Short mmCIF file of C-alpha atoms and ligand atoms in Angstrom, two decimals:
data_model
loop_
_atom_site.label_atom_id
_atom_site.label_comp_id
_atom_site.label_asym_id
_atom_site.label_seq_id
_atom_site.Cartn_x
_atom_site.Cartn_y
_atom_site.Cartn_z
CA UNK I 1 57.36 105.72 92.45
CA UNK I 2 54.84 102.47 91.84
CA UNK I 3 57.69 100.36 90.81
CA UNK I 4 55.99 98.77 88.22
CA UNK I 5 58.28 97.23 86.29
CA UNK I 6 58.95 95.52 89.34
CA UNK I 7 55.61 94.83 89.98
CA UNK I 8 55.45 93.22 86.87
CA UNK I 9 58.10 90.34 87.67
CA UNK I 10 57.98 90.20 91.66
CA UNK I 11 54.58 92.02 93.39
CA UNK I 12 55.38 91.35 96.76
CA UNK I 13 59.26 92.94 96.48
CA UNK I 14 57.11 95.80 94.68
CA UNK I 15 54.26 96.18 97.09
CA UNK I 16 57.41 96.41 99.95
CA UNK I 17 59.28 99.17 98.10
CA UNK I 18 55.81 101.46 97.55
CA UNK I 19 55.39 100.72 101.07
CA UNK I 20 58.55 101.95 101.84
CA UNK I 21 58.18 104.83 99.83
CA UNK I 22 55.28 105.65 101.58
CA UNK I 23 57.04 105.32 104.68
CA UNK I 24 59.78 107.49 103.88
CA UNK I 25 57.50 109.98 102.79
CA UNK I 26 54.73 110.14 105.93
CA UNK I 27 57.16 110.44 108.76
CA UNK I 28 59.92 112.10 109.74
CA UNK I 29 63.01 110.50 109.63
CA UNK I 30 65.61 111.68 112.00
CA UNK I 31 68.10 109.00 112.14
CA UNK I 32 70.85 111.06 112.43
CA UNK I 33 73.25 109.25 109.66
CA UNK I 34 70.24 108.98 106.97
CA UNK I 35 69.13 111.42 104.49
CA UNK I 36 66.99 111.66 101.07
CA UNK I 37 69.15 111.56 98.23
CA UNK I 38 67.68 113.31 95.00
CA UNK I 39 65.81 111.44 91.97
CA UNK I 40 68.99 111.89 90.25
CA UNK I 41 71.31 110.21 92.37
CA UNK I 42 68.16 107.49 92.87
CA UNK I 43 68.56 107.45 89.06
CA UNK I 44 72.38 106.85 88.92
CA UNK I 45 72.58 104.10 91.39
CA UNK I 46 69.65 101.77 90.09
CA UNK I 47 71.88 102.19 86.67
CA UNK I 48 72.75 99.62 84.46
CA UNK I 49 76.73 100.21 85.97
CA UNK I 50 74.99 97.23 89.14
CA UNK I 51 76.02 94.86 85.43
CA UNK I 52 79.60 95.49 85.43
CA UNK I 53 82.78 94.63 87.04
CA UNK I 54 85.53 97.04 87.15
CA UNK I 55 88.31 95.49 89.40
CA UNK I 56 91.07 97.97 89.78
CA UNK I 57 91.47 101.50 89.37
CA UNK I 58 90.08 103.98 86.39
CA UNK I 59 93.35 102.96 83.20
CA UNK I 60 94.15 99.78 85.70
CA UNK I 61 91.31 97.16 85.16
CA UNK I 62 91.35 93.89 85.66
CA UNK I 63 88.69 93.63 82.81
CA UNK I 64 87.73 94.97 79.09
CA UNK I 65 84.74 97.39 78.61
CA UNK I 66 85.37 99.80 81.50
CA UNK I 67 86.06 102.62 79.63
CA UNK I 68 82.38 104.34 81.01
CA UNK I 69 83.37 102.87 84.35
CA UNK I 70 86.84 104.92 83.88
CA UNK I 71 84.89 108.13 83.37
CA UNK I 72 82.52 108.00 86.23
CA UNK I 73 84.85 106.75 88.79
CA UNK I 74 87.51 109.37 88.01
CA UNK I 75 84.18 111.94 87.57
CA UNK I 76 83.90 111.04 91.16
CA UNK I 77 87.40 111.33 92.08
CA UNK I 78 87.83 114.62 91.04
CA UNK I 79 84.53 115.99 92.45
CA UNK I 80 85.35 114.84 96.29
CA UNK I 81 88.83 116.03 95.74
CA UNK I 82 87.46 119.64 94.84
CA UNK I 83 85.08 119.07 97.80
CA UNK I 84 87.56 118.29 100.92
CA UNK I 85 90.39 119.23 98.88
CA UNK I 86 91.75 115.87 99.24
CA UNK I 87 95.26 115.20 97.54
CA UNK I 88 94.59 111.52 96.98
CA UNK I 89 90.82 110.16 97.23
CA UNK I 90 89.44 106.25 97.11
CA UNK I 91 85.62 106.19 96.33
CA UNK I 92 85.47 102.72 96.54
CA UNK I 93 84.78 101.51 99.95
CA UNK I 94 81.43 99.51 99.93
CA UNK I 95 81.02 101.71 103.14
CA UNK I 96 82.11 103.68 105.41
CA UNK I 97 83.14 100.04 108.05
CA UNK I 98 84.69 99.44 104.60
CA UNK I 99 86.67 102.62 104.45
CA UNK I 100 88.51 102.26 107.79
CA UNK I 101 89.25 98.35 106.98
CA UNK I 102 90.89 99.66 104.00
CA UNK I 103 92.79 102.38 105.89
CA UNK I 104 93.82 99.99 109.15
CA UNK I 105 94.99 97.04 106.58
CA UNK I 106 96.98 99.69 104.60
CA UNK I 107 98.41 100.68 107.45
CA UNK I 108 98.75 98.32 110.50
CA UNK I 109 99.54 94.45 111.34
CA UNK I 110 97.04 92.08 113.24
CA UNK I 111 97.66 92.67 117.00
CA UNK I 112 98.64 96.64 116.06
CA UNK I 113 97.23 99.09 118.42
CA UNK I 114 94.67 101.11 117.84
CA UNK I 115 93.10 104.04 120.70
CA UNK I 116 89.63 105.01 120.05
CA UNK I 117 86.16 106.60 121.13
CA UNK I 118 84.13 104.03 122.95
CA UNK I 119 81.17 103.05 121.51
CA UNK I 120 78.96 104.27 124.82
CA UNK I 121 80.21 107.69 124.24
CA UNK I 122 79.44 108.32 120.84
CA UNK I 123 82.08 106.23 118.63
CA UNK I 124 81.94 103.32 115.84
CA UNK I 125 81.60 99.55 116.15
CA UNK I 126 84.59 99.85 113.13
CA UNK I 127 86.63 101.58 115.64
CA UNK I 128 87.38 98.61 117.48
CA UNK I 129 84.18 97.18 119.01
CA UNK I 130 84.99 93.79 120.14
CA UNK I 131 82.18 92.32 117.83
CA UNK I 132 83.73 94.17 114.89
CA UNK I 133 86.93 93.24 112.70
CA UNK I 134 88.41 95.76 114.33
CA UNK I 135 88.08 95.01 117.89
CA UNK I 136 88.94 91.29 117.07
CA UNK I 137 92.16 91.63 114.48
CA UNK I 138 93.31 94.62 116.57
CA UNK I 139 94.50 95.51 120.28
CA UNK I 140 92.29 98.48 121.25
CA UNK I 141 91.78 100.68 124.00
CA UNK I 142 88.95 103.39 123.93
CA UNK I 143 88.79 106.73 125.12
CA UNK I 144 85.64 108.28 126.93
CA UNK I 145 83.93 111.98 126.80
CA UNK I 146 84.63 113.96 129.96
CA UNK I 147 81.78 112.88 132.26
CA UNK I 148 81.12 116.37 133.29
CA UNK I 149 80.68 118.13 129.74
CA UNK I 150 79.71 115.42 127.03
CA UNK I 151 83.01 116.78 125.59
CA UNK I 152 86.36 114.93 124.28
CA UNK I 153 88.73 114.61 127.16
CA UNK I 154 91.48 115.62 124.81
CA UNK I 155 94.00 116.20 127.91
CA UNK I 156 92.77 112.23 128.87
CA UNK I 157 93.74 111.49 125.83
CA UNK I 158 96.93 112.84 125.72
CA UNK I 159 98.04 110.90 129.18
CA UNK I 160 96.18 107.53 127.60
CA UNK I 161 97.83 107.43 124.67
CA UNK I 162 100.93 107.89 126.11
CA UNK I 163 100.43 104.76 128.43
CA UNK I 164 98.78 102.91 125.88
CA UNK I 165 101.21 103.77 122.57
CA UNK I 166 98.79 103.42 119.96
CA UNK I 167 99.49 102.41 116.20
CA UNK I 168 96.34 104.16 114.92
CA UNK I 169 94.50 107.67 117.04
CA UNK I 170 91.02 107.22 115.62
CA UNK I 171 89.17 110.57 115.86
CA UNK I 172 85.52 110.98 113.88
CA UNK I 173 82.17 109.63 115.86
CA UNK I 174 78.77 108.28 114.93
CA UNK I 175 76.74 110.04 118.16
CA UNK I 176 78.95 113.29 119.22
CA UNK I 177 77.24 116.70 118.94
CA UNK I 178 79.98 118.72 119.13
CA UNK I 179 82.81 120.28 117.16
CA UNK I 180 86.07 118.12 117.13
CA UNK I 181 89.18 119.57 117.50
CA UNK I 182 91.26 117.60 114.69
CA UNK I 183 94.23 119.13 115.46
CA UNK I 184 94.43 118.12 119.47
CA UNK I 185 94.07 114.87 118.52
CA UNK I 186 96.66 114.87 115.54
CA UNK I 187 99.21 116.68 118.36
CA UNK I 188 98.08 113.44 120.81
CA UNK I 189 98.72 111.37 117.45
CA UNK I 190 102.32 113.04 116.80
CA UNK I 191 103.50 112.61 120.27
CA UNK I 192 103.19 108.97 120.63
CA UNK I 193 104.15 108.88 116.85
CA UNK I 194 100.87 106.79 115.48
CA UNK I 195 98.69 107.56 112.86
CA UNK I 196 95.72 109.74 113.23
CA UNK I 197 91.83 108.32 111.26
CA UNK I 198 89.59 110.96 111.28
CA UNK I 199 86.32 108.93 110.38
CA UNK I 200 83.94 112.13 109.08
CA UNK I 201 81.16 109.73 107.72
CA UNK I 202 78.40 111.69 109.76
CA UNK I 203 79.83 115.20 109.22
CA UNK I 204 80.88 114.22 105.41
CA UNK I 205 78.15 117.45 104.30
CA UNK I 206 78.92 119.60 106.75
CA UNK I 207 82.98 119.46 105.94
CA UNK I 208 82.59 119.94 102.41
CA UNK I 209 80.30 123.31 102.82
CA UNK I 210 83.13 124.64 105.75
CA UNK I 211 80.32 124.57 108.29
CA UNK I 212 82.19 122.05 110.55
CA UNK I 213 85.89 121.96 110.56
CA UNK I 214 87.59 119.84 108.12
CA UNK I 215 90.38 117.11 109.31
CA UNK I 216 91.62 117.06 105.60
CA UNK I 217 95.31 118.22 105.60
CA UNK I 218 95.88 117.58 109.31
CA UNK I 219 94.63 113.99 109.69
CA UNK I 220 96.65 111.16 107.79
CA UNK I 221 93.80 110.02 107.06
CA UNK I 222 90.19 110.85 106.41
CA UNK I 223 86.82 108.57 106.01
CA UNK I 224 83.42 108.97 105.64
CA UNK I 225 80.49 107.16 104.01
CA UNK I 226 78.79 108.76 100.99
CA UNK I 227 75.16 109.41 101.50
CA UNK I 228 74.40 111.01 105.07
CA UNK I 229 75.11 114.11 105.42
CA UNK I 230 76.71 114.61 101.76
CA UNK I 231 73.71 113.34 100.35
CA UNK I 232 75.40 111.23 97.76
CA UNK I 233 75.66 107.99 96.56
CA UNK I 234 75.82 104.60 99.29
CA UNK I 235 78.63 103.82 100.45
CA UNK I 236 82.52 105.03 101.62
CA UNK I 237 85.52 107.09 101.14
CA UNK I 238 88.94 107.54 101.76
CA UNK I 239 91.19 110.63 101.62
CA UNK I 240 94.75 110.65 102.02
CA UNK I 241 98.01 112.32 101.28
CA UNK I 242 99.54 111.23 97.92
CA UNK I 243 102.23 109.49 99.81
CA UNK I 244 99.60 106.62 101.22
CA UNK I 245 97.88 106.38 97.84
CA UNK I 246 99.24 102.70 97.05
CA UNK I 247 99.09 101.35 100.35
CA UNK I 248 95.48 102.53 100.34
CA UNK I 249 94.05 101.40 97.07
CA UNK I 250 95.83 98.45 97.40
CA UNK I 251 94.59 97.21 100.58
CA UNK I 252 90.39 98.46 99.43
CA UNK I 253 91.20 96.54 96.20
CA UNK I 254 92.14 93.40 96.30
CA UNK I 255 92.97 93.83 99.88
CA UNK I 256 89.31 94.44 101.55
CA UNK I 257 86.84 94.20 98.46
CA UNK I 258 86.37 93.12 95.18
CA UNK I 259 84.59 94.46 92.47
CA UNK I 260 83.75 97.98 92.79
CA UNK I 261 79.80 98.72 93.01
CA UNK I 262 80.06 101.00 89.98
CA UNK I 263 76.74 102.04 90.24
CA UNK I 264 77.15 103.27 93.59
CA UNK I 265 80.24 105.17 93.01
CA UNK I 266 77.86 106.60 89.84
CA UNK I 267 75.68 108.00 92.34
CA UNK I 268 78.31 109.46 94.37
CA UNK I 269 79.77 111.09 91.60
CA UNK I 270 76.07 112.61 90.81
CA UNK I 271 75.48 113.48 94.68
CA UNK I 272 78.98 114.98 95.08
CA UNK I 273 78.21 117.44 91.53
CA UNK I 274 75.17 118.51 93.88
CA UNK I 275 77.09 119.22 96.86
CA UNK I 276 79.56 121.47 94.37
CA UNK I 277 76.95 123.79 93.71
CA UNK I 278 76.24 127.09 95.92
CA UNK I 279 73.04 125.74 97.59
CA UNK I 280 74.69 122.74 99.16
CA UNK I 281 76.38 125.24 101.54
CA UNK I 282 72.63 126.95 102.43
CA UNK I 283 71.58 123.56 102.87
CA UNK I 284 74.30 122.34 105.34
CA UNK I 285 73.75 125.28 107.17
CA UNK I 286 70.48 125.15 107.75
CA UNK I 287 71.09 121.12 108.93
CA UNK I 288 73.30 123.00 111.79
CA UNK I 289 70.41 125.76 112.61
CA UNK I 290 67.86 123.28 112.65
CA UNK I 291 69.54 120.63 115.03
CA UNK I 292 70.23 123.71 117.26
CA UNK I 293 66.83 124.85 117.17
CA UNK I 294 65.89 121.25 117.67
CA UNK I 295 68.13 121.05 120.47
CA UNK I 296 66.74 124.22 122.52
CA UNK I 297 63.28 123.00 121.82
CA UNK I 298 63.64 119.80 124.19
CA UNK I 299 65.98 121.88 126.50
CA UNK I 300 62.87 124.32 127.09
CA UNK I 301 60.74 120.95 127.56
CA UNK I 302 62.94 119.99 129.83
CA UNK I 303 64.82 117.31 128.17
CA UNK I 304 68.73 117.04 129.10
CA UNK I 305 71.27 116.92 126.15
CA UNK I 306 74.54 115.43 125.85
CA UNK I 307 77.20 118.20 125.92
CA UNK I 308 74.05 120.91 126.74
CA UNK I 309 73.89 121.02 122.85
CA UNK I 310 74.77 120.87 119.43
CA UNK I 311 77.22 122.20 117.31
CA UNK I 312 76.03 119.43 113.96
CA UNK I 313 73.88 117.69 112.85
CA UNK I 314 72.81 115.62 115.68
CA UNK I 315 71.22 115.71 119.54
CA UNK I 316 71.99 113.19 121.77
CA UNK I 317 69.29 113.14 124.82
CA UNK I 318 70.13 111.77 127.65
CA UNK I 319 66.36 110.57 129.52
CA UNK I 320 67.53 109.70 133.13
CA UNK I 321 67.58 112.73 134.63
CA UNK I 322 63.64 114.27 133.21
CA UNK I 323 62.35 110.50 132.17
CA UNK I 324 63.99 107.86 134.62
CA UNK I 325 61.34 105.58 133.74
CA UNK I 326 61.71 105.97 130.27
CA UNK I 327 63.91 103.93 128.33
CA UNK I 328 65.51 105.04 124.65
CA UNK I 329 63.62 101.73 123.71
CA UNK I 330 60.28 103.33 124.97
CA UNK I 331 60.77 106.73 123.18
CA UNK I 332 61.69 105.12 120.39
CA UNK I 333 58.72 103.06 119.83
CA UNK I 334 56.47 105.54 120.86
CA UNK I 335 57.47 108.56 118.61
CA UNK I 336 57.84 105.72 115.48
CA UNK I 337 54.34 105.47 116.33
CA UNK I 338 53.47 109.25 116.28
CA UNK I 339 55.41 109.41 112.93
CA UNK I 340 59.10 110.53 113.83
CA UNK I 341 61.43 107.62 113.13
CA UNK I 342 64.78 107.74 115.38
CA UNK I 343 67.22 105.52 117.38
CA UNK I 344 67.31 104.77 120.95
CA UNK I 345 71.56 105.40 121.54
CA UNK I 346 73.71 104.63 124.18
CA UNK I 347 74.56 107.81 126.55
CA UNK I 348 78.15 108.58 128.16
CA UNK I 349 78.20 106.80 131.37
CA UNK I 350 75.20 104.69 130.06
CA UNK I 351 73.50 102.35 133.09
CA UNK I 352 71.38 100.42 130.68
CA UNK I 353 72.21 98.24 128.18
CA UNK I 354 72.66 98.68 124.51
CA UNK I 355 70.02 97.80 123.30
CA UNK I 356 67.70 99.31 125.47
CA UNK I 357 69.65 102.60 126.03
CA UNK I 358 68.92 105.59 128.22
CA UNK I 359 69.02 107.94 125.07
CA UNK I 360 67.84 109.08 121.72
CA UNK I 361 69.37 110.21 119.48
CA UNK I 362 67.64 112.82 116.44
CA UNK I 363 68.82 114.19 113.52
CA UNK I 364 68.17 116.70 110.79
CA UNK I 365 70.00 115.96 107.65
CA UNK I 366 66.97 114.32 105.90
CA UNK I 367 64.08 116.43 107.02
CA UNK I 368 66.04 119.27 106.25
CA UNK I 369 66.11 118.33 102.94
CA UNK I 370 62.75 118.20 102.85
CA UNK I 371 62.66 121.54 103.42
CA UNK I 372 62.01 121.68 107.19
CA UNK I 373 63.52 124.97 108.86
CA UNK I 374 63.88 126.86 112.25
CA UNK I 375 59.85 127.02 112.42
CA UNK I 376 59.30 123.77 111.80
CA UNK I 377 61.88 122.58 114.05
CA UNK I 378 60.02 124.13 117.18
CA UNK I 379 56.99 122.10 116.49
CA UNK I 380 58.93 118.98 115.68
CA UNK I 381 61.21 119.50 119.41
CA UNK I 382 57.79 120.26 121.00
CA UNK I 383 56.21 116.84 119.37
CA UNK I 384 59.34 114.72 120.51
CA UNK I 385 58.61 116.24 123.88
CA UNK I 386 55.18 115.83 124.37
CA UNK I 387 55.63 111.97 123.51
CA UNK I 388 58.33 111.55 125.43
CA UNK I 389 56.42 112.93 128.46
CA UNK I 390 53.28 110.56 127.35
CA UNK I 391 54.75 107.44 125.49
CA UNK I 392 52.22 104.49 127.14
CA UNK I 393 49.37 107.79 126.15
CA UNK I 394 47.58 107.09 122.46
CA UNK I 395 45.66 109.97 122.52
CA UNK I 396 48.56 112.10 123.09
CA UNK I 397 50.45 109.89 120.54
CA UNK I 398 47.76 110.40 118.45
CA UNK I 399 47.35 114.03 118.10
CA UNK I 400 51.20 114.26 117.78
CA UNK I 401 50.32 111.84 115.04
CA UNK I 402 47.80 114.41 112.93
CA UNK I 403 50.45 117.34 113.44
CA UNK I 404 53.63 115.16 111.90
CA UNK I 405 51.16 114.61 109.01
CA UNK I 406 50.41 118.24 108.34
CA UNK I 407 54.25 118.36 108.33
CA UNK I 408 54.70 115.54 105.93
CA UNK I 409 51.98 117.04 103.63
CA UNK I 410 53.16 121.02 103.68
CA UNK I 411 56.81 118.99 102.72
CA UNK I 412 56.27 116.46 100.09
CA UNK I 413 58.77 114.12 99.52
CA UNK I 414 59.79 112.37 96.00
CA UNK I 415 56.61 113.93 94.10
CA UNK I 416 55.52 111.73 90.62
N1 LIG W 501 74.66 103.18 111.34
C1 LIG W 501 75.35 104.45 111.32
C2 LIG W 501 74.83 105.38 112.34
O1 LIG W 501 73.63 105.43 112.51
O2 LIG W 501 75.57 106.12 112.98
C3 LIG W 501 76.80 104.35 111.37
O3 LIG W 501 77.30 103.40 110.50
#
């Protein structure tokens, strides 16, 4: 990957995307909602498809000479529809933000009502943050983990949402280690009569290969984006019941968006062939195993988790209680530094401020496909660990440092 075609034309966007490369491929990245796609979804997206616009919907274009755009988009269609056994799927959404615009402008009215996770706990800035659309077109009220277990407060719920008497029960979270009950929160939904989002786009991967529960069929609607834990193309994705199918479309395109970004939806039809075959389910279930090996690792350092564990992808470690010192800031920069890349995150109850948190959070979708398992998982919890106890200590960064190397090099990533 030298980019030289690039290189040719524009050597300093080319020297950034080696570096990048490079970057990618010497640390470990454990941002919970990233992953590495494979060269062939790499290939599909940098296709000549970024040329053309394709307004509408595969027959129903807006323009002439779509008839390749047709057969990938309804390649696409198909494929997620065999995957979460969707009746009615959307794989247009620019993203996954994009995906619950075009499901709360299908769907509700400026100044509708919409109840949903709060951002501290583990939800979505699209889920009604007040810096978001959502939080500034909609009314919203958010919901909070029980303080005691790290887990959804479904009978709080219940009581809020009757009080409050939502439009829209959104359900689906960004930094939430556990299983989710879809079908407490669709009863919650049904009594107060509003419409239940279930916004998958970390879990995406993990619902497709049946090792989390799937919201499809009991949710109105479903979202996700397309390339975390799926491992597809960028972007988003609706699923719906065939009765919501025009109100849906209609509001992504023209509602929301414009043109579609063909070659993105090329790579998610690519990634989403991948996830079809058997080894996509091995693969999801070793993300779970290794996030729960990952998880004990740090509990036998001594680190506190969010919920006491992990039933996903994800950990969420709360620092105040082994590290009061420490910030998520602090952690962060200090494992970057000793090669494992991962985000400082707001805790339940969090005393500090966003954006220097009193957690981090770590995830395995991407290391696990580079191969990483159980083994390596150990070393990896006892790394984070050992940094976390030291992170103003270079040496001890620095041997940390050599061993996330070894790693890299016994797991090489994007080889030629
Ligand atoms: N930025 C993503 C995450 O890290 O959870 C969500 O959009």
């Amino acid at each position: 990957m030298e980019y030289d075609i690039v290189r040719e034309v524009d050597p300093e966007v080319a020297d950034a995307l080696t570096s990048e490369v490079d970057r990618q491929r010497s640390g470990l990245q454990m941002i919970a909602s990233e992953n590495h796609v494979s060269k062939a979804v790499l290939e599909a997206q940098s296709s000549v498809l970024t040329n053309k616009y394709a307004e509408g919907y595969p027959g129903k274009r807006y323009y002439a000479g779509c008839e390749h755009a047709d057969t990938i988009e309804t390649l696409a269609v198909e494929r997620a529809k065999e995957l979460w056994g969707a009746d009615h799927v959307n794989v247009q959404p620019h993203s996954g933000t994009q995906a619950n615009m075009g499901v709360y402008l299908a769907m509700l009215d400026p100044g509708d009502r919409i109840l949903s996770l709060d951002l501290t706990h583990g939800g979505h800035l699209s889920h009604g943050h007040p810096a978001n659309f959502a939080g500034q077109l909609f009314e919203v009220e958010q919901y909070e983990v029980d303080p005691e277990t790290g887990y959804i407060d479904y009978e709080g719920l219940a009581e809020q949402a009757d009080e409050f008497d939502p439009d829209i029960v959104v359900s689906g979270y960004s930094a939430y280690p556990r299983e989710v009950e879809w079908d407490r929160i669709q009863a919650v939904a049904d009594d107060v009569g509003a419409y239940h989002l279930a916004d998958i786009a970390h879990i995406t991967g993990l619902v497709a290969a049946d090792v989390h529960s799937s919201p499809v069929g009991i949710a109105d609607f479903v979202t996700g984006s397309t390339h975390k834990t799926i491992r597809s193309g960028r972007g988003g994705i609706i699923m719906c019941e065939e009765e919501f199918a025009d109100d849906v479309d209609s509001a992504v395109f023209p509602g929301a968006q414009g043109g579609p970004l063909m070659h993105n939806v090329a790579g998610k039809a690519v990634g989403f062939k991948e996830a079809l075959q058997p080894e996509f389910e091995a693969y999801a279930e070793q993300v779970v195993e290794n996030a729960r090996t990952l998880g004990e690792t740090l509990q036998e350092n001594g680190l506190s988790l969010v919920s006491g564990g992990t039933d996903t992808h994800l950990v969420l470690v709360d620092l105040r209680e082994s590290h009061p010192e420490t910030t998520g800031g602090d952690a962060e920069d200090a494992l970057e530094e000793a090669g494992i890349v991962l985000n400082a995150n707001t805790v339940p109850g969090e005393t500090r401020s966003a954006f220097n948190p009193s957690g981090i959070r770590a995830g395995t979708p991407a290391i696990t496909s580079r191969g990483f398992e159980e083994e390596e998982m150990r070393t990896v919890g006892d790394c984070i660990a050992r940094v976390v106890d030291a992170t103003d200590d270079e040496s001890a960064i620095e041997e940390v440092r050599r061993e996330i190397d070894a790693l890299c090099e016994a797991h090489p990533l994007y080889e030629d």
